[in-house]
Tab-separated table of C-alpha atoms in Angstrom:
chain	number	residue	atom	x	y	z
A	253	MET	CA	29.714	42.432	53.952
A	254	SER	CA	26.888	40.088	54.845
A	255	ASP	CA	26.091	36.997	52.883
A	256	SER	CA	22.912	38.640	51.592
A	257	ALA	CA	24.804	41.705	50.376
A	258	ALA	CA	27.446	39.519	48.727
A	259	ILE	CA	24.748	37.490	46.984
A	260	ASP	CA	23.008	40.674	45.794
A	261	ALA	CA	26.311	42.033	44.456
A	262	ALA	CA	27.030	38.718	42.701
A	263	ASN	CA	23.509	38.725	41.223
A	264	LYS	CA	24.045	42.253	39.866
A	265	ARG	CA	27.392	41.279	38.337
A	266	LEU	CA	25.796	38.178	36.828
A	267	ALA	CA	22.904	40.202	35.406
A	268	LEU	CA	25.331	42.723	33.892
A	269	ALA	CA	27.427	39.906	32.441
A	270	LEU	CA	24.328	38.244	30.969
A	271	ASP	CA	23.200	41.568	29.468
A	272	ALA	CA	26.656	42.057	27.952
A	273	LEU	CA	26.592	38.502	26.593
A	274	ALA	CA	23.127	39.010	25.068
A	275	ALA	CA	24.305	42.240	23.424
A	276	ALA	CA	27.403	40.483	22.058
A	277	VAL	CA	25.261	37.643	20.670
A	278	GLU	CA	22.952	40.181	19.009
A	279	ARG	CA	25.906	42.039	17.467
A	280	ARG	CA	27.350	38.757	16.227
A	281	GLY	CA	23.998	37.724	14.751
A	282	GLU	CA	23.703	41.061	12.948
A	283	ALA	CA	27.265	40.746	11.646
A	284	ASP	CA	26.481	37.236	10.361
A	285	ARG	CA	23.305	38.468	8.633
A	286	GLN	CA	25.235	41.305	6.996
A	287	SER	CA	27.954	38.904	5.890
A	288	SER	CA	25.354	36.593	4.402
A	289	SER	CA	23.698	39.531	2.662
A	290	LEU	CA	27.054	40.614	1.235
A	291	SER	CA	27.686	37.088	-0.024
A	292	VAL	CA	24.325	37.056	-1.777
A	293	GLN	CA	25.013	40.470	-3.304
A	294	LEU	CA	28.485	39.375	-4.411
A	295	HIS	CA	27.031	36.279	-6.060
A	296	ALA	CA	24.394	38.403	-7.818
A	297	LEU	CA	27.072	40.812	-9.050
A	298	GLY	CA	29.112	37.895	-10.365
A	299	ALA	CA	26.087	36.524	-12.219
A	300	ASP	CA	25.350	39.983	-13.666
A	301	ARG	CA	28.960	40.336	-14.771
A	302	ALA	CA	28.879	36.963	-16.518
A	303	ARG	CA	25.579	37.825	-18.234
A	304	LEU	CA	26.879	41.220	-19.356
A	305	ALA	CA	30.112	39.685	-20.648
A	306	SER	CA	28.088	37.193	-22.664
A	307	GLU	CA	25.856	39.947	-24.044
A	308	LEU	CA	28.920	42.006	-24.932
A	309	ASP	CA	30.489	39.066	-26.762
A	310	ALA	CA	27.248	38.569	-28.717
A	311	ALA	CA	27.069	42.286	-29.563
A	312	VAL	CA	30.693	42.312	-30.746
A	313	ALA	CA	30.058	39.244	-32.916
A	314	ARG	CA	26.943	40.873	-34.386
A	315	ALA	CA	28.847	44.104	-35.067
A	316	GLN	CA	31.574	42.141	-36.843
A	317	ALA	CA	28.989	40.273	-38.925
A	318	LEU	CA	27.281	43.550	-39.842
A	319	ASP	CA	30.638	45.057	-40.775
A	320	HIS	CA	31.326	42.092	-43.066
A	321	VAL	CA	27.889	42.399	-44.693
A	322	ASN	CA	28.391	46.150	-45.091
A	323	ARG	CA	31.681	45.578	-46.912
A	324	GLU	CA	30.078	42.988	-49.196
A	325	VAL	CA	27.215	45.344	-50.032
A	326	ALA	CA	29.669	48.172	-50.720
A	327	LYS	CA	31.610	45.916	-53.130
A	328	ARG	CA	28.413	44.947	-54.938
A	329	ILE	CA	27.324	48.580	-55.214
A	330	ASP	CA	30.747	49.486	-56.623
A	331	THR	CA	30.416	46.649	-59.146
A	332	VAL	CA	26.935	47.801	-60.202
A	333	LEU	CA	28.085	51.420	-60.473
A	334	GLY	CA	31.009	50.291	-62.615
A	335	SER	CA	28.651	48.361	-64.875
A	336	ILE	CA	26.305	51.348	-65.194
A	337	ARG	CA	29.215	53.651	-66.042
A	338	SER	CA	30.421	51.223	-68.662
A	339	LEU	CA	26.954	51.046	-70.225
A	340	LEU	CA	26.620	54.812	-70.178
A	341	ASP	CA	30.062	55.264	-71.733
A	342	ALA	CA	29.301	52.639	-74.401
A	343	GLY	CA	25.934	54.243	-75.204
A	344	GLY	CA	27.409	57.727	-75.398
A	345	SER	CA	30.167	56.846	-77.849
């Protein structure tokens, strides 16, 4: 093999190696971008979860407060109904 042919063969191998390296760098860059995107999405999901947990806690507290008020109103209605019955019984006797 002549020196010129050896140089041409080495140039071809070098060009192929550089192409392979460029492709590997591109794949790595894409993988890094996807990883970064996943990290951003994971952070957003964590923030959404925290917000939803807070909203759920507030809703549970409100439901408990409404339940307490409902019970108080029911007691008052029972008291008023008892008073009305007593007045009706006293007026009917």
